[in-house]
PDB file of C-alpha atoms in Angstrom:
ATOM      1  CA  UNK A 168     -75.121 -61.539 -45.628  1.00  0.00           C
ATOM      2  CA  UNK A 169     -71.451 -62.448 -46.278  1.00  0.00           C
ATOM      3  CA  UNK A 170     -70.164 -65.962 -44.890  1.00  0.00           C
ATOM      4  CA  UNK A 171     -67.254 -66.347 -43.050  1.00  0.00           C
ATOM      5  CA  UNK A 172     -64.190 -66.580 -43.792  1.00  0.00           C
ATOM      6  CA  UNK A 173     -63.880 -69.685 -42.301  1.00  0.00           C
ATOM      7  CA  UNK A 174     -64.212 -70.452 -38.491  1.00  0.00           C
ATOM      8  CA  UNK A 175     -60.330 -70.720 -38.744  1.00  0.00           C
ATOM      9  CA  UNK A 176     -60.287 -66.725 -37.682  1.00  0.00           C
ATOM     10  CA  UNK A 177     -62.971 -67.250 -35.050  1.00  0.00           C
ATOM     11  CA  UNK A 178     -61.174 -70.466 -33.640  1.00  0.00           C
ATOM     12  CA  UNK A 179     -58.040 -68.184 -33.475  1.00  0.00           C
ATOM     13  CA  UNK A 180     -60.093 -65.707 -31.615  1.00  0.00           C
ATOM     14  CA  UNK A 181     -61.377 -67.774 -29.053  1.00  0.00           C
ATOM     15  CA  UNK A 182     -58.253 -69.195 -27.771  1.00  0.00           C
ATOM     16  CA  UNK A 183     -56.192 -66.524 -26.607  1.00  0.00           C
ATOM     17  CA  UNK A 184     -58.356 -65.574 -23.050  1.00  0.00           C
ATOM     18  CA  UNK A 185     -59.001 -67.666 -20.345  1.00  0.00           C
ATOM     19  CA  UNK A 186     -61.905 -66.624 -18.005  1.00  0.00           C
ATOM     20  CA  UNK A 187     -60.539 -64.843 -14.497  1.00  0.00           C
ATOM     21  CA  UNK A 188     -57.021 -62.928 -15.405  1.00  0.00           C
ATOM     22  CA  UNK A 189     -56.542 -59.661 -15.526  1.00  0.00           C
ATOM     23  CA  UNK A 190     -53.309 -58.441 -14.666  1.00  0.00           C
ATOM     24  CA  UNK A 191     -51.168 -55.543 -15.919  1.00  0.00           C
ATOM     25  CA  UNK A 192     -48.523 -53.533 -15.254  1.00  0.00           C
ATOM     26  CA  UNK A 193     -50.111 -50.016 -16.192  1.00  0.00           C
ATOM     27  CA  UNK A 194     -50.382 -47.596 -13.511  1.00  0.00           C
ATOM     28  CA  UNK A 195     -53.676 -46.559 -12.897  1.00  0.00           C
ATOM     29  CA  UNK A 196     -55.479 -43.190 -13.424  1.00  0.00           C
ATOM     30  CA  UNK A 197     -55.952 -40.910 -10.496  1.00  0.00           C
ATOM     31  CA  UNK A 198     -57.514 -37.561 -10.372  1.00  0.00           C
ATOM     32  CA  UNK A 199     -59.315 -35.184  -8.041  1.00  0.00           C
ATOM     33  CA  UNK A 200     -62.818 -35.847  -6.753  1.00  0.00           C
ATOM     34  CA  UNK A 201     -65.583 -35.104 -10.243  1.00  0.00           C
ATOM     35  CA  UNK A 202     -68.689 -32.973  -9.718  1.00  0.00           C
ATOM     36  CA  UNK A 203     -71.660 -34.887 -10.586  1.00  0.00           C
ATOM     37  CA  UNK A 204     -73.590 -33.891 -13.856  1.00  0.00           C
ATOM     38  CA  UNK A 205     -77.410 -33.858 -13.844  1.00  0.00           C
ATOM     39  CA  UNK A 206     -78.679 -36.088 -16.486  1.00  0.00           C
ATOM     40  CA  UNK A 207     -81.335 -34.284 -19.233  1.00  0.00           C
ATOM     41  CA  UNK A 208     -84.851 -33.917 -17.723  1.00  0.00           C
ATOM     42  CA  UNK A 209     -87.289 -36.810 -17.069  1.00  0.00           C
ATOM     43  CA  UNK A 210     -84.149 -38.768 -17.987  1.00  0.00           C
ATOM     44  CA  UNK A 211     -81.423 -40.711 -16.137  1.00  0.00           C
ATOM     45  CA  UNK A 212     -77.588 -41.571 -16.781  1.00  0.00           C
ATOM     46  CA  UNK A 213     -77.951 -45.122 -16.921  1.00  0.00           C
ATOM     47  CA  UNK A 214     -80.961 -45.076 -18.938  1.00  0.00           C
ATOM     48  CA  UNK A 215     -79.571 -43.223 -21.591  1.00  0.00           C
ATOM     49  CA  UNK A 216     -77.484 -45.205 -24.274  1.00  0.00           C
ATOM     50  CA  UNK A 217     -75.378 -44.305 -27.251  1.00  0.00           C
ATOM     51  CA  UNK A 218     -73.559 -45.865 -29.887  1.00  0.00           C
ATOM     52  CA  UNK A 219     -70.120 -45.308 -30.540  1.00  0.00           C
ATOM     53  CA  UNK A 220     -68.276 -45.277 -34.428  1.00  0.00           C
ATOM     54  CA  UNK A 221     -67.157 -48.642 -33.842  1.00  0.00           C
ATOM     55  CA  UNK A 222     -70.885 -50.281 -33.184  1.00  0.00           C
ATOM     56  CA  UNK A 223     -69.734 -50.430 -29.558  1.00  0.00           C
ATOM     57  CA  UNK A 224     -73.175 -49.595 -27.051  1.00  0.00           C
ATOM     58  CA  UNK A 225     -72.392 -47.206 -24.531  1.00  0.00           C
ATOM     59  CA  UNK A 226     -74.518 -46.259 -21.324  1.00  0.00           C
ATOM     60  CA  UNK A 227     -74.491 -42.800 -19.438  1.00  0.00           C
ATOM     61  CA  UNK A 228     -72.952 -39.512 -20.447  1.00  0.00           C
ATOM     62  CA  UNK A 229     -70.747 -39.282 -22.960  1.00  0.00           C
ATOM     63  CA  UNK A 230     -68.911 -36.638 -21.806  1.00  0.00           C
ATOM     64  CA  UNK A 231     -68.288 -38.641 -18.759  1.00  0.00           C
ATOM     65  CA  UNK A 232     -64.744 -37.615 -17.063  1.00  0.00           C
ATOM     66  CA  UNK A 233     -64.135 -41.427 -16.172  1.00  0.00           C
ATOM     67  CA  UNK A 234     -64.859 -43.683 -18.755  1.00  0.00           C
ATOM     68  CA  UNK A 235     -64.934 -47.215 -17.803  1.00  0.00           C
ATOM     69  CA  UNK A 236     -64.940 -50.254 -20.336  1.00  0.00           C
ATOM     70  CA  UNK A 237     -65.161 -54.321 -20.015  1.00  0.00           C
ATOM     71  CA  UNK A 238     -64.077 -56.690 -21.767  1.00  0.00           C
ATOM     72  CA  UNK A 239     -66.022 -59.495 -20.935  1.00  0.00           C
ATOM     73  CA  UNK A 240     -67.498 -63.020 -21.767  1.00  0.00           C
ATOM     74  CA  UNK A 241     -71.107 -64.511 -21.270  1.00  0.00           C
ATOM     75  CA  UNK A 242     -69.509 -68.111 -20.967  1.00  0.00           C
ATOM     76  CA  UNK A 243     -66.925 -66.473 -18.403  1.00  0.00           C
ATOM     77  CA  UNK A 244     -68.215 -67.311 -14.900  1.00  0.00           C
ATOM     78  CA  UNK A 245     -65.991 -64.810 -13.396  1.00  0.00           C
ATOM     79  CA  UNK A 246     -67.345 -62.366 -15.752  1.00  0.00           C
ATOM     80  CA  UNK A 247     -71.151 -63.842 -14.470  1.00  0.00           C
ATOM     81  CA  UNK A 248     -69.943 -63.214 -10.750  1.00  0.00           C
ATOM     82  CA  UNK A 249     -68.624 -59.601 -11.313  1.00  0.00           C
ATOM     83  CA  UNK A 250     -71.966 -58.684 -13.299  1.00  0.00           C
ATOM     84  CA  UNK A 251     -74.338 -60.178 -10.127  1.00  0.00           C
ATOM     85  CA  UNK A 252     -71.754 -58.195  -7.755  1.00  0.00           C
ATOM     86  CA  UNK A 253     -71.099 -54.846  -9.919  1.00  0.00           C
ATOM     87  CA  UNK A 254     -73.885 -54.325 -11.916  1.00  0.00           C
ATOM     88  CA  UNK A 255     -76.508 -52.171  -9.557  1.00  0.00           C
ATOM     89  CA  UNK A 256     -73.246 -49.778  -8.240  1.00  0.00           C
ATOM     90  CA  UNK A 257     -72.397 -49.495 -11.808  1.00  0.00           C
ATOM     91  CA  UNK A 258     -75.433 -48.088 -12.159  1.00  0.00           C
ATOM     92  CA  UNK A 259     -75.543 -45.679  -9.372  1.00  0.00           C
ATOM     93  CA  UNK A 260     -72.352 -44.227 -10.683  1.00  0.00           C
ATOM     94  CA  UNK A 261     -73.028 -43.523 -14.149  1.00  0.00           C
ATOM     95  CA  UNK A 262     -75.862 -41.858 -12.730  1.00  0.00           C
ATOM     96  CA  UNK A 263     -73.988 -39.202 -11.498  1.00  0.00           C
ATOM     97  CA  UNK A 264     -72.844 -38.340 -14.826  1.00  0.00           C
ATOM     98  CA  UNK A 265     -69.203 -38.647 -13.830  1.00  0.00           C
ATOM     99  CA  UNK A 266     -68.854 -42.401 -15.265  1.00  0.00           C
ATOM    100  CA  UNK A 267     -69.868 -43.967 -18.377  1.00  0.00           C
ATOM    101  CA  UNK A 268     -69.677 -47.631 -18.910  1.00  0.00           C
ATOM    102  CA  UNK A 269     -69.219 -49.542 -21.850  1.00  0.00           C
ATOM    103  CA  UNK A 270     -69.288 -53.578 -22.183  1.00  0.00           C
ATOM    104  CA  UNK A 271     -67.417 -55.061 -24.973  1.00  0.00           C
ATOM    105  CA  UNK A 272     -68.013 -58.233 -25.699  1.00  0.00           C
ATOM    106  CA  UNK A 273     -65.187 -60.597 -25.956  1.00  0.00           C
ATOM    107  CA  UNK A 274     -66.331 -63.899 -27.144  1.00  0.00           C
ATOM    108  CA  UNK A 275     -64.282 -67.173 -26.501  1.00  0.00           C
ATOM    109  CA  UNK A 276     -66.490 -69.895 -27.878  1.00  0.00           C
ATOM    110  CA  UNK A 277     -69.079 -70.375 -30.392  1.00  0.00           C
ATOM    111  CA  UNK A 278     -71.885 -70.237 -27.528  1.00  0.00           C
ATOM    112  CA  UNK A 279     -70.427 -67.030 -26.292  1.00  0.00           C
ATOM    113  CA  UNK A 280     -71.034 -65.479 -29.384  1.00  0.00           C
ATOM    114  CA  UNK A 281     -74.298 -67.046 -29.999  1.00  0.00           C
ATOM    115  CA  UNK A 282     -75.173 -65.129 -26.701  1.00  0.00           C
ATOM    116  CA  UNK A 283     -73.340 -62.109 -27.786  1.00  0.00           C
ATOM    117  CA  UNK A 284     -75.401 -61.524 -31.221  1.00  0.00           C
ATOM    118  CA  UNK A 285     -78.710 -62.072 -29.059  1.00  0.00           C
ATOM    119  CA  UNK A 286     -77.724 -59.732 -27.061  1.00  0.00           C
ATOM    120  CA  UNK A 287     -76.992 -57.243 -29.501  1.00  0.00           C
ATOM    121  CA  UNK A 288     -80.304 -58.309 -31.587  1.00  0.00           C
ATOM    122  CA  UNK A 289     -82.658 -55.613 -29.650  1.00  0.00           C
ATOM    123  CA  UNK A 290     -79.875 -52.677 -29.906  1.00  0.00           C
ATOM    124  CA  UNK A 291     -78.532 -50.373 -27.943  1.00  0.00           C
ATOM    125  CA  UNK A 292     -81.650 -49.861 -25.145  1.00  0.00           C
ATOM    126  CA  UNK A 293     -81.984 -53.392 -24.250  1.00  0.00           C
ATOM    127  CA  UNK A 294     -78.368 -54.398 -24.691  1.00  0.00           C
ATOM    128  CA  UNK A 295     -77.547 -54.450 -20.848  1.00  0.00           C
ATOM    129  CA  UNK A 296     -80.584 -55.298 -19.169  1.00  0.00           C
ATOM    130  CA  UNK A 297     -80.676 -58.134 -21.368  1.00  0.00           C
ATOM    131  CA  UNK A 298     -76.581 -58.945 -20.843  1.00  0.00           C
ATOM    132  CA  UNK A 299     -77.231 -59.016 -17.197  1.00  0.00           C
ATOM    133  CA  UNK A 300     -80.209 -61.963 -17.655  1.00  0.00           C
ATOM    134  CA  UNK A 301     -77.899 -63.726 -20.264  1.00  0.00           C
ATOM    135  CA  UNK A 302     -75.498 -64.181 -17.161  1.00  0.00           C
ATOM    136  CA  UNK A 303     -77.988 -64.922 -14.771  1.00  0.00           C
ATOM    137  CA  UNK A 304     -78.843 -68.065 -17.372  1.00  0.00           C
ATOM    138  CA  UNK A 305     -75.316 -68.769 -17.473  1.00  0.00           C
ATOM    139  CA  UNK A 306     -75.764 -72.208 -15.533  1.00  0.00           C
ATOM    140  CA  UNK A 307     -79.076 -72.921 -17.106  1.00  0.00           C
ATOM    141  CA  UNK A 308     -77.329 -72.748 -20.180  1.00  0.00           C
ATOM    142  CA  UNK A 309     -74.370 -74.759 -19.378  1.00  0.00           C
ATOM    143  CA  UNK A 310     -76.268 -77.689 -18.167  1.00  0.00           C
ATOM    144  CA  UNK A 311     -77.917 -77.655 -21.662  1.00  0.00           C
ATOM    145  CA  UNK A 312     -74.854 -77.458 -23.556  1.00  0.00           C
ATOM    146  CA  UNK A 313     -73.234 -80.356 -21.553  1.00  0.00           C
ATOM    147  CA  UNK A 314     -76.243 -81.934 -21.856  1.00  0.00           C
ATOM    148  CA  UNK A 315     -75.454 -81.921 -25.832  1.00  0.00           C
ATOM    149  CA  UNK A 316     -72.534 -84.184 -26.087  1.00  0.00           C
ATOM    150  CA  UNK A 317     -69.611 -84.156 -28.407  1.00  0.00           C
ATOM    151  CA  UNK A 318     -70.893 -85.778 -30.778  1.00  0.00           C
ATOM    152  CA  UNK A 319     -74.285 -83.488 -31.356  1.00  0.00           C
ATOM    153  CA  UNK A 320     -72.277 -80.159 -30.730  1.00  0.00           C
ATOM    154  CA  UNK A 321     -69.517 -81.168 -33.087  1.00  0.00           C
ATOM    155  CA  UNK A 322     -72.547 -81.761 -35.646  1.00  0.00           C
ATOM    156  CA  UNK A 323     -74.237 -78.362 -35.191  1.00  0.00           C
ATOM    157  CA  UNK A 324     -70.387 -76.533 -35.753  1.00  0.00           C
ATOM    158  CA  UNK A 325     -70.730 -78.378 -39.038  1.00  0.00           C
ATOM    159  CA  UNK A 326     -73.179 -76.548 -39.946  1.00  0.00           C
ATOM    160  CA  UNK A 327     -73.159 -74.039 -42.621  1.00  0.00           C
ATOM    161  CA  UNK A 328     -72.353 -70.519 -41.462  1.00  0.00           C
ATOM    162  CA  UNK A 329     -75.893 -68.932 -41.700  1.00  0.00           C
ATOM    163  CA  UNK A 330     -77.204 -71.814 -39.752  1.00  0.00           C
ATOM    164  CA  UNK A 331     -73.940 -72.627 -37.140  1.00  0.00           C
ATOM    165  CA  UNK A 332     -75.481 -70.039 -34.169  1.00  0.00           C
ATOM    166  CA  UNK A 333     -78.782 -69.893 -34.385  1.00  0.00           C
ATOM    167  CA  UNK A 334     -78.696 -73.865 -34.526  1.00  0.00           C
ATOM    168  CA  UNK A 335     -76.377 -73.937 -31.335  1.00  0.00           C
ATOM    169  CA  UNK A 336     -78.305 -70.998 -29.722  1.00  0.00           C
ATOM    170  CA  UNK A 337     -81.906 -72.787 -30.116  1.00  0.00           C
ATOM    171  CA  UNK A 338     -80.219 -76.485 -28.365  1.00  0.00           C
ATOM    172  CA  UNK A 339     -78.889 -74.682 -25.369  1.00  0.00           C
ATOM    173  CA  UNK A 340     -82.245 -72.728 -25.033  1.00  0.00           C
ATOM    174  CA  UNK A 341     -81.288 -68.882 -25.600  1.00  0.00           C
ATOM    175  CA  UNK A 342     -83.551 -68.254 -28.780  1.00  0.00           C
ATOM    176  CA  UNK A 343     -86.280 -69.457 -26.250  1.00  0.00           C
ATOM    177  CA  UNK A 344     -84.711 -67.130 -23.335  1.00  0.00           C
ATOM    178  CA  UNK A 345     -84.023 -64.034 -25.675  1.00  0.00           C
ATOM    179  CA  UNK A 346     -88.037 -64.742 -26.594  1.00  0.00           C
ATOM    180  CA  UNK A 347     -89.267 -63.954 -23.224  1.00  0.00           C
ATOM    181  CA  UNK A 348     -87.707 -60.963 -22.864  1.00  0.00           C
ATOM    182  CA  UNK A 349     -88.707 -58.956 -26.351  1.00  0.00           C
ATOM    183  CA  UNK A 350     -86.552 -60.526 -28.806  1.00  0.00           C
ATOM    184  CA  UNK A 351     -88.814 -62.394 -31.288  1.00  0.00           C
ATOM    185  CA  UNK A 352     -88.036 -65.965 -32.648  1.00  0.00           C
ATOM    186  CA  UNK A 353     -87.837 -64.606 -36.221  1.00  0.00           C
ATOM    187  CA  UNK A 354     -85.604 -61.378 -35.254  1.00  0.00           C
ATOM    188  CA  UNK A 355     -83.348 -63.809 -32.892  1.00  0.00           C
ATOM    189  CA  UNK A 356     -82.826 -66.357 -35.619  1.00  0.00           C
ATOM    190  CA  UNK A 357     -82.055 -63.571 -38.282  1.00  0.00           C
ATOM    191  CA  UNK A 358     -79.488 -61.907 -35.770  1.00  0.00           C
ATOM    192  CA  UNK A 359     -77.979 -65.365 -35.196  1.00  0.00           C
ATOM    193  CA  UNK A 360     -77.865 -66.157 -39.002  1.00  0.00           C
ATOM    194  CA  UNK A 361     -75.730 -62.563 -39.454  1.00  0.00           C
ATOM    195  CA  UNK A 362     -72.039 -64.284 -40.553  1.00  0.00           C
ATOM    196  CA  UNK A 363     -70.780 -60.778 -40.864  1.00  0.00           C
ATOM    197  CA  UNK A 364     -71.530 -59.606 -37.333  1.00  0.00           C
ATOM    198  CA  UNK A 365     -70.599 -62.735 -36.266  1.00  0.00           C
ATOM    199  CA  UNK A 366     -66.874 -62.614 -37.829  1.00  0.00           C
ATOM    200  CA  UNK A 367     -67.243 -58.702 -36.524  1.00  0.00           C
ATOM    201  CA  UNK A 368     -67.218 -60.058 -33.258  1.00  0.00           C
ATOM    202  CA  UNK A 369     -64.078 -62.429 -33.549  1.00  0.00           C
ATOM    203  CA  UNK A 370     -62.531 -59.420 -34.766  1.00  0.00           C
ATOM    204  CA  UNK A 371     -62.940 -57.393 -32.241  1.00  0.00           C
ATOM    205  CA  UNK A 372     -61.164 -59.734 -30.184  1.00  0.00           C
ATOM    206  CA  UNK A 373     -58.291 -59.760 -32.362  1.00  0.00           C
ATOM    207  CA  UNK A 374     -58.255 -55.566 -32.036  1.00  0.00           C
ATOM    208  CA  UNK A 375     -58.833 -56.073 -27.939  1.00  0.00           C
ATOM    209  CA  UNK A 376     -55.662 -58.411 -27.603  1.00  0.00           C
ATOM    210  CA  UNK A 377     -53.765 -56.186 -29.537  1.00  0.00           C
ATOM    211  CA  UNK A 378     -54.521 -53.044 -28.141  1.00  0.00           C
ATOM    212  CA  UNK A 379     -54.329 -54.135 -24.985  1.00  0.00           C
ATOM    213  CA  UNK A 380     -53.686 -57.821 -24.600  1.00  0.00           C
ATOM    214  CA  UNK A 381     -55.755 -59.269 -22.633  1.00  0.00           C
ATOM    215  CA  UNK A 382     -55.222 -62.416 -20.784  1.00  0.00           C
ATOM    216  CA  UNK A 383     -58.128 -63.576 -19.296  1.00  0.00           C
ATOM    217  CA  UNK A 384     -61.754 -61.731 -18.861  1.00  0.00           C
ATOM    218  CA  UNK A 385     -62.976 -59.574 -17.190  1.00  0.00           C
ATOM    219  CA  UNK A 386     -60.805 -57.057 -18.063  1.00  0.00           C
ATOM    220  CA  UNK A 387     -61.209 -53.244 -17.148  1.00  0.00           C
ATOM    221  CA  UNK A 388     -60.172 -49.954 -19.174  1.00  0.00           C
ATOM    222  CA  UNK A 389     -60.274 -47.067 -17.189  1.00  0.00           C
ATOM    223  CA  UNK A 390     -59.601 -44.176 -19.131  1.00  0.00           C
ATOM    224  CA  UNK A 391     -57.804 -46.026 -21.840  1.00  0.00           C
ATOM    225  CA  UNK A 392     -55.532 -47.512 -19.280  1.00  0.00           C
ATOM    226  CA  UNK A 393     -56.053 -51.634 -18.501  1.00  0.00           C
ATOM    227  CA  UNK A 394     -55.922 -51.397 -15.074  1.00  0.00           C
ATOM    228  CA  UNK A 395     -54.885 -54.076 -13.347  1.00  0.00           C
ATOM    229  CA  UNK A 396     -55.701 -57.440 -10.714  1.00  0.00           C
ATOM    230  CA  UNK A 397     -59.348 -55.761 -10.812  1.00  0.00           C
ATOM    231  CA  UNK A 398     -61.219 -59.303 -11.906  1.00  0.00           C
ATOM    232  CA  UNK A 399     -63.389 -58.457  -8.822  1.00  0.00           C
ATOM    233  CA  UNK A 400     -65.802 -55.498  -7.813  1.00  0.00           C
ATOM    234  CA  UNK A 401     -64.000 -55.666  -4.572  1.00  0.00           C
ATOM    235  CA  UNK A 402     -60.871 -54.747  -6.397  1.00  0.00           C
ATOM    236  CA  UNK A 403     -62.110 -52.389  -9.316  1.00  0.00           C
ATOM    237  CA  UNK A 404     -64.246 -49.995  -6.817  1.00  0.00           C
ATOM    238  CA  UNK A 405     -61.352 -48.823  -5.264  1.00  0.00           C
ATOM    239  CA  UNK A 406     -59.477 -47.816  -8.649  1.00  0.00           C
ATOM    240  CA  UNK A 407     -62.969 -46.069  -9.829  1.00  0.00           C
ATOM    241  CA  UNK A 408     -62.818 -43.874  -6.698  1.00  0.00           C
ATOM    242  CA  UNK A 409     -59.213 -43.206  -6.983  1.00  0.00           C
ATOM    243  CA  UNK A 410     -60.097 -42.123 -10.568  1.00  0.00           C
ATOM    244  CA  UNK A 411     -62.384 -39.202  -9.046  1.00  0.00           C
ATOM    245  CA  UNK A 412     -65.759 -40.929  -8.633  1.00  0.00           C
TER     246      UNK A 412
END
């Protein structure tokens, strides 16, 4: 595995978000009501995950007319909020077949992405079961990391590379979370030692905010379109059904 290339590009990376703004002045996509598509047999919509070119996990049809994406952030409490409030209609609506959904991750701090490469450890099936529990530990996991201190998390950032997440990860307690829900301790710690996914991450942070820049997470992408003051399910349903749904 290759080492960074210094955290100078991942420092970069996580300082141009905050957590809780998303406004734009796109338009947003409208369109005439979809008809729903009947997943394959003995299978449903938002059971059924692919992988796009980029390494990005997708779940429902592909050839979904809406396609919705997220930028979003495991440290991001907003982000935490929408997932408890948006997650089970989600759901129902890519199991129509009319809307896929994608998560992206967009990682801010070195925990984020600590969570973000567990998350990705078990692949594409267990990616967003597995991103909803991460947020669901989100305060468990804060309390650790406060717990910490400057000096003792300034200490494990010193670490080499190879050794920088997987150190951080195991003090604020997700190598033993990711463990009780199928990741093993010897997959986790290999997934956390992975410097190139790691800087893969940070880059595709770089590509989100230049794309689309993006202010604060979460952040929506309706049919390539970032649609705007939609940090809320109360506010992104609306634009979803607008779309068609």
């Amino acid at each position: 595995m290759k080492a960074l290339s210094g955290l100078a590009l991942i420092a970069l990376s996580l300082t141009l978000a905050s957590c809780g703004k998303s406004d734009s002045g796109n338009s947003q996509p409208t369109g005439d009501p979809i008809a729903a598509v009947a997943a394959p047999a003995g299978t449903s919509w938002s059971t059924t995950f692919n992988t796009t070119p980029e390494g990005q996990f997708v779940m429902g049809n592909p050839n979904a007319k809406v396609k919705l994406v997220e930028y979003g952030s495991y440290t991001c409490s907003h982000c935490r909020d929408f997932s408890a409030e948006a997650s089970e209609e989600i759901r129902q609506m890519v199991d129509t077949g009319k809307m896929s959904y994608e998560y992206r991750n967009y990682v801010r701090d070195p925990i984020d992405i600590s969570t973000a490469l567990l998350a990705r450890c078990g692949g594409k099936d267990i990616y967003y079961p597995l991103s909803e529990q991460f947020f669901t530990n989100q305060n468990a996991m804060f309390e650790k990391a406060q717990a910490l201190g400057d000096a003792r998390y300034q200490a494990l950032m010193s670490a080499p590379p190879a050794q920088r997440f997987g150190q951080l990860a195991a003090a604020v307690g997700l190598i033993d979370f990711a463990k009780q829900r199928g990741i093993s301790e010897d997959q986790a710690k290999q997934c956390l030692a992975d410097t190139a996914a790691a800087e893969k991450l940070a880059k595709g942070v770089e590509a989100a905010n230049q794309q689309y820049k993006i202010e604060g997470t979460p952040t929506f992408i309706l049919n390539g379109v970032m649609v705007e003051n939609t940090a809320a399910w109360s506010a992104l349903k609306p634009k979803l059904k607008q779309a068609g749904l």
